[in-house]
PDB file of C-alpha atoms in Angstrom:
ATOM      1  CA  SER A 117     -49.991 -58.592  72.649  1.00  0.00           C
ATOM      2  CA  LYS A 118     -50.889 -54.929  72.449  1.00  0.00           C
ATOM      3  CA  GLN A 119     -49.017 -52.562  70.086  1.00  0.00           C
ATOM      4  CA  ASP A 120     -47.513 -49.406  71.565  1.00  0.00           C
ATOM      5  CA  PRO A 121     -49.327 -46.405  69.921  1.00  0.00           C
ATOM      6  CA  SER A 122     -46.090 -44.419  69.724  1.00  0.00           C
ATOM      7  CA  THR A 123     -44.596 -46.972  67.336  1.00  0.00           C
ATOM      8  CA  SER A 124     -47.688 -47.408  65.161  1.00  0.00           C
ATOM      9  CA  LEU A 125     -47.098 -47.117  61.422  1.00  0.00           C
ATOM     10  CA  GLU A 126     -50.674 -45.997  60.748  1.00  0.00           C
ATOM     11  CA  MET A 127     -51.051 -42.359  59.706  1.00  0.00           C
ATOM     12  CA  THR A 128     -53.542 -40.077  61.385  1.00  0.00           C
ATOM     13  CA  GLN A 129     -56.114 -38.234  59.246  1.00  0.00           C
ATOM     14  CA  GLU A 130     -54.151 -34.998  59.798  1.00  0.00           C
ATOM     15  CA  GLU A 131     -50.958 -36.625  58.531  1.00  0.00           C
ATOM     16  CA  LYS A 132     -52.750 -38.004  55.452  1.00  0.00           C
ATOM     17  CA  SER A 133     -54.049 -34.557  54.492  1.00  0.00           C
ATOM     18  CA  LEU A 134     -50.653 -32.881  54.931  1.00  0.00           C
ATOM     19  CA  ASP A 135     -49.349 -31.632  51.576  1.00  0.00           C
ATOM     20  CA  ILE A 136     -45.589 -32.064  51.608  1.00  0.00           C
ATOM     21  CA  GLY A 137     -45.182 -31.626  47.851  1.00  0.00           C
ATOM     22  CA  PHE A 138     -43.470 -28.725  46.186  1.00  0.00           C
ATOM     23  CA  ARG A 139     -43.101 -27.214  42.738  1.00  0.00           C
ATOM     24  CA  VAL A 140     -39.826 -26.812  40.913  1.00  0.00           C
ATOM     25  CA  TYR A 141     -39.442 -24.079  38.291  1.00  0.00           C
ATOM     26  CA  LYS A 142     -36.812 -23.515  35.654  1.00  0.00           C
ATOM     27  CA  VAL A 143     -36.201 -20.102  34.098  1.00  0.00           C
ATOM     28  CA  ASP A 144     -36.874 -20.260  30.376  1.00  0.00           C
ATOM     29  CA  SER A 145     -37.765 -17.983  27.504  1.00  0.00           C
ATOM     30  CA  SER A 146     -41.259 -16.592  27.119  1.00  0.00           C
ATOM     31  CA  ASN A 147     -44.069 -18.900  26.023  1.00  0.00           C
ATOM     32  CA  ILE A 148     -45.122 -16.315  23.450  1.00  0.00           C
ATOM     33  CA  LYS A 149     -43.555 -16.345  19.991  1.00  0.00           C
ATOM     34  CA  ASP A 150     -41.737 -13.277  18.745  1.00  0.00           C
ATOM     35  CA  VAL A 151     -44.232 -12.212  16.089  1.00  0.00           C
ATOM     36  CA  TYR A 152     -42.985  -8.730  15.360  1.00  0.00           C
ATOM     37  CA  PHE A 153     -41.765  -8.522  11.784  1.00  0.00           C
ATOM     38  CA  HIS A 154     -41.225  -5.694   9.386  1.00  0.00           C
ATOM     39  CA  PRO A 155     -43.870  -6.008   6.630  1.00  0.00           C
ATOM     40  CA  ASN A 156     -41.174  -6.427   3.983  1.00  0.00           C
ATOM     41  CA  ASP A 157     -39.710  -9.393   5.906  1.00  0.00           C
ATOM     42  CA  ILE A 158     -42.881 -11.485   5.787  1.00  0.00           C
ATOM     43  CA  ASP A 159     -44.106 -13.618   2.918  1.00  0.00           C
ATOM     44  CA  GLN A 160     -46.932 -16.106   2.384  1.00  0.00           C
ATOM     45  CA  LYS A 161     -44.888 -19.052   3.700  1.00  0.00           C
ATOM     46  CA  LYS A 162     -44.156 -17.296   7.002  1.00  0.00           C
ATOM     47  CA  LEU A 163     -47.821 -16.437   7.594  1.00  0.00           C
ATOM     48  CA  SER A 164     -48.645 -20.026   8.582  1.00  0.00           C
ATOM     49  CA  LEU A 165     -46.049 -19.742  11.362  1.00  0.00           C
ATOM     50  CA  LEU A 166     -48.096 -16.932  12.890  1.00  0.00           C
ATOM     51  CA  GLU A 167     -51.364 -18.875  13.270  1.00  0.00           C
ATOM     52  CA  SER A 168     -50.693 -19.321  16.978  1.00  0.00           C
ATOM     53  CA  ASN A 169     -48.740 -16.905  19.135  1.00  0.00           C
ATOM     54  CA  ILE A 170     -47.866 -19.652  21.644  1.00  0.00           C
ATOM     55  CA  LYS A 171     -44.707 -21.714  21.176  1.00  0.00           C
ATOM     56  CA  GLU A 172     -45.602 -25.273  20.153  1.00  0.00           C
ATOM     57  CA  ASP A 173     -43.715 -27.072  22.922  1.00  0.00           C
ATOM     58  CA  ARG A 174     -45.420 -25.197  25.782  1.00  0.00           C
ATOM     59  CA  LYS A 175     -48.083 -26.706  28.004  1.00  0.00           C
ATOM     60  CA  ALA A 176     -50.991 -25.108  29.844  1.00  0.00           C
ATOM     61  CA  LEU A 177     -49.105 -24.985  33.153  1.00  0.00           C
ATOM     62  CA  ASP A 178     -46.223 -23.194  31.419  1.00  0.00           C
ATOM     63  CA  LEU A 179     -48.680 -20.539  30.253  1.00  0.00           C
ATOM     64  CA  LEU A 180     -50.301 -20.332  33.676  1.00  0.00           C
ATOM     65  CA  THR A 181     -46.933 -19.799  35.369  1.00  0.00           C
ATOM     66  CA  GLU A 182     -46.011 -16.980  32.981  1.00  0.00           C
ATOM     67  CA  ILE A 183     -49.418 -15.322  33.427  1.00  0.00           C
ATOM     68  CA  MET A 184     -49.096 -15.535  37.209  1.00  0.00           C
ATOM     69  CA  LEU A 185     -45.699 -13.837  37.054  1.00  0.00           C
ATOM     70  CA  ASP A 186     -46.961 -11.196  34.583  1.00  0.00           C
ATOM     71  CA  LEU A 187     -49.826 -10.380  36.956  1.00  0.00           C
ATOM     72  CA  GLY A 188     -47.497 -10.142  39.960  1.00  0.00           C
ATOM     73  CA  LEU A 189     -48.831 -13.274  41.651  1.00  0.00           C
ATOM     74  CA  THR A 190     -46.467 -15.430  43.672  1.00  0.00           C
ATOM     75  CA  LEU A 191     -45.822 -18.990  42.568  1.00  0.00           C
ATOM     76  CA  ASP A 192     -46.667 -20.466  45.968  1.00  0.00           C
ATOM     77  CA  LEU A 193     -50.405 -19.810  45.570  1.00  0.00           C
ATOM     78  CA  SER A 194     -52.783 -22.746  45.401  1.00  0.00           C
ATOM     79  CA  ILE A 195     -53.668 -24.000  41.925  1.00  0.00           C
ATOM     80  CA  GLU A 196     -56.730 -26.142  41.376  1.00  0.00           C
ATOM     81  CA  SER A 197     -57.773 -27.729  38.102  1.00  0.00           C
ATOM     82  CA  LYS A 198     -61.452 -28.305  37.236  1.00  0.00           C
ATOM     83  CA  THR A 199     -63.255 -29.550  34.151  1.00  0.00           C
ATOM     84  CA  ILE A 200     -65.922 -27.075  33.050  1.00  0.00           C
ATOM     85  CA  ALA A 201     -67.955 -27.560  29.865  1.00  0.00           C
ATOM     86  CA  GLY A 202     -65.402 -30.135  28.732  1.00  0.00           C
ATOM     87  CA  ASN A 203     -62.442 -27.780  29.168  1.00  0.00           C
ATOM     88  CA  THR A 204     -59.616 -27.744  31.723  1.00  0.00           C
ATOM     89  CA  VAL A 205     -59.846 -24.600  33.833  1.00  0.00           C
ATOM     90  CA  TYR A 206     -57.243 -23.506  36.396  1.00  0.00           C
ATOM     91  CA  PHE A 207     -58.200 -21.635  39.569  1.00  0.00           C
ATOM     92  CA  VAL A 208     -55.354 -19.798  41.286  1.00  0.00           C
ATOM     93  CA  ALA A 209     -55.877 -18.769  44.909  1.00  0.00           C
ATOM     94  CA  GLY A 210     -59.595 -19.487  44.776  1.00  0.00           C
ATOM     95  CA  ASN A 211     -61.031 -17.053  42.265  1.00  0.00           C
ATOM     96  CA  SER A 212     -58.110 -14.600  42.092  1.00  0.00           C
ATOM     97  CA  LEU A 213     -57.187 -15.882  38.642  1.00  0.00           C
ATOM     98  CA  VAL A 214     -59.127 -18.294  36.454  1.00  0.00           C
ATOM     99  CA  ALA A 215     -57.488 -19.474  33.237  1.00  0.00           C
ATOM    100  CA  CYS A 216     -58.306 -21.814  30.375  1.00  0.00           C
ATOM    101  CA  PHE A 217     -55.749 -22.508  27.645  1.00  0.00           C
ATOM    102  CA  ASP A 218     -57.575 -25.222  25.690  1.00  0.00           C
ATOM    103  CA  GLU A 219     -57.468 -24.912  21.916  1.00  0.00           C
ATOM    104  CA  PHE A 220     -61.240 -24.841  21.501  1.00  0.00           C
ATOM    105  CA  ILE A 221     -63.670 -23.669  24.148  1.00  0.00           C
ATOM    106  CA  ASP A 222     -67.406 -24.060  24.290  1.00  0.00           C
ATOM    107  CA  PHE A 223     -69.354 -20.835  24.712  1.00  0.00           C
ATOM    108  CA  ALA A 224     -71.137 -22.448  27.713  1.00  0.00           C
ATOM    109  CA  ILE A 225     -67.920 -22.057  29.676  1.00  0.00           C
ATOM    110  CA  VAL A 226     -68.637 -18.318  30.033  1.00  0.00           C
ATOM    111  CA  ASP A 227     -71.693 -18.825  32.209  1.00  0.00           C
ATOM    112  CA  GLU A 228     -69.993 -21.413  34.390  1.00  0.00           C
ATOM    113  CA  ILE A 229     -66.790 -19.462  35.044  1.00  0.00           C
ATOM    114  CA  ALA A 230     -68.673 -16.179  35.551  1.00  0.00           C
ATOM    115  CA  LYS A 231     -70.538 -17.799  38.481  1.00  0.00           C
ATOM    116  CA  TYR A 232     -67.235 -17.763  40.391  1.00  0.00           C
ATOM    117  CA  GLU A 233     -66.878 -13.997  39.792  1.00  0.00           C
ATOM    118  CA  PRO A 234     -63.110 -14.221  39.326  1.00  0.00           C
ATOM    119  CA  LEU A 235     -60.938 -11.157  39.782  1.00  0.00           C
ATOM    120  CA  LYS A 236     -59.075 -11.975  36.552  1.00  0.00           C
ATOM    121  CA  VAL A 237     -59.740 -14.444  33.776  1.00  0.00           C
ATOM    122  CA  VAL A 238     -57.350 -15.452  30.986  1.00  0.00           C
ATOM    123  CA  PHE A 239     -58.016 -17.297  27.748  1.00  0.00           C
ATOM    124  CA  ARG A 240     -55.955 -18.214  24.743  1.00  0.00           C
ATOM    125  CA  ASP A 241     -56.663 -16.227  21.576  1.00  0.00           C
ATOM    126  CA  SER A 242     -56.678 -19.364  19.435  1.00  0.00           C
ATOM    127  CA  SER A 243     -59.468 -20.807  21.605  1.00  0.00           C
ATOM    128  CA  PHE A 244     -61.970 -18.712  19.689  1.00  0.00           C
ATOM    129  CA  LYS A 245     -63.173 -19.597  16.187  1.00  0.00           C
ATOM    130  CA  ASN A 246     -62.948 -15.972  15.058  1.00  0.00           C
ATOM    131  CA  ASP A 247     -62.856 -12.373  16.307  1.00  0.00           C
ATOM    132  CA  SER A 248     -66.641 -12.206  16.427  1.00  0.00           C
ATOM    133  CA  ASP A 249     -66.780 -15.142  18.870  1.00  0.00           C
ATOM    134  CA  LYS A 250     -64.076 -13.526  21.003  1.00  0.00           C
ATOM    135  CA  ILE A 251     -65.994 -10.213  21.168  1.00  0.00           C
ATOM    136  CA  ASN A 252     -69.265 -12.005  21.990  1.00  0.00           C
ATOM    137  CA  PHE A 253     -67.487 -14.027  24.637  1.00  0.00           C
ATOM    138  CA  GLU A 254     -65.988 -10.930  26.301  1.00  0.00           C
ATOM    139  CA  THR A 255     -69.307  -9.052  26.124  1.00  0.00           C
ATOM    140  CA  ARG A 256     -71.203 -11.951  27.713  1.00  0.00           C
ATOM    141  CA  PHE A 257     -68.579 -12.351  30.424  1.00  0.00           C
ATOM    142  CA  LYS A 258     -68.685  -8.627  31.277  1.00  0.00           C
ATOM    143  CA  LYS A 259     -72.472  -8.800  31.562  1.00  0.00           C
ATOM    144  CA  LEU A 260     -72.359 -11.761  33.969  1.00  0.00           C
ATOM    145  CA  SER A 261     -69.299 -10.703  35.987  1.00  0.00           C
ATOM    146  CA  PRO A 262     -68.699  -6.973  35.417  1.00  0.00           C
ATOM    147  CA  GLU A 263     -65.792  -6.650  37.880  1.00  0.00           C
ATOM    148  CA  THR A 264     -63.701  -9.364  36.219  1.00  0.00           C
ATOM    149  CA  VAL A 265     -60.646  -8.267  34.263  1.00  0.00           C
ATOM    150  CA  ILE A 266     -60.487 -10.276  31.020  1.00  0.00           C
ATOM    151  CA  ARG A 267     -57.201 -10.995  29.284  1.00  0.00           C
ATOM    152  CA  VAL A 268     -56.653 -12.912  26.056  1.00  0.00           C
ATOM    153  CA  ILE A 269     -53.155 -14.088  25.153  1.00  0.00           C
TER     154      ILE A 269
END
């Protein structure tokens, strides 16, 4: 007995590649801590609270969403995640925005991301060991991809 093709339960290749997923967002407070204090209101105990400017319960995709909104990008753009030099790197709309929010980044990541010549690149301030590393990182990136706008949060 032959099966009628119109009643077949097998999916075509086109149907398999169809992305029918969607993202759901919830409005929340900023991912960035309020770190503005009057000098007289801060003491040694409070300084440890200021080590990171990112709220502890926030994830990389939370940060990416806020950055996209800050930059005026729409939330329906494609987001791809890649591992580069051992770090998770997000590519939004191809190379329109490239972001890495890992706690510690390897300096080799600069060369790899710069190859994509992104329009904008965003890193987390606490990813760098110190200010000197951050300055060297930005200088190297500008040399390899001079048109890229670099932002550190």
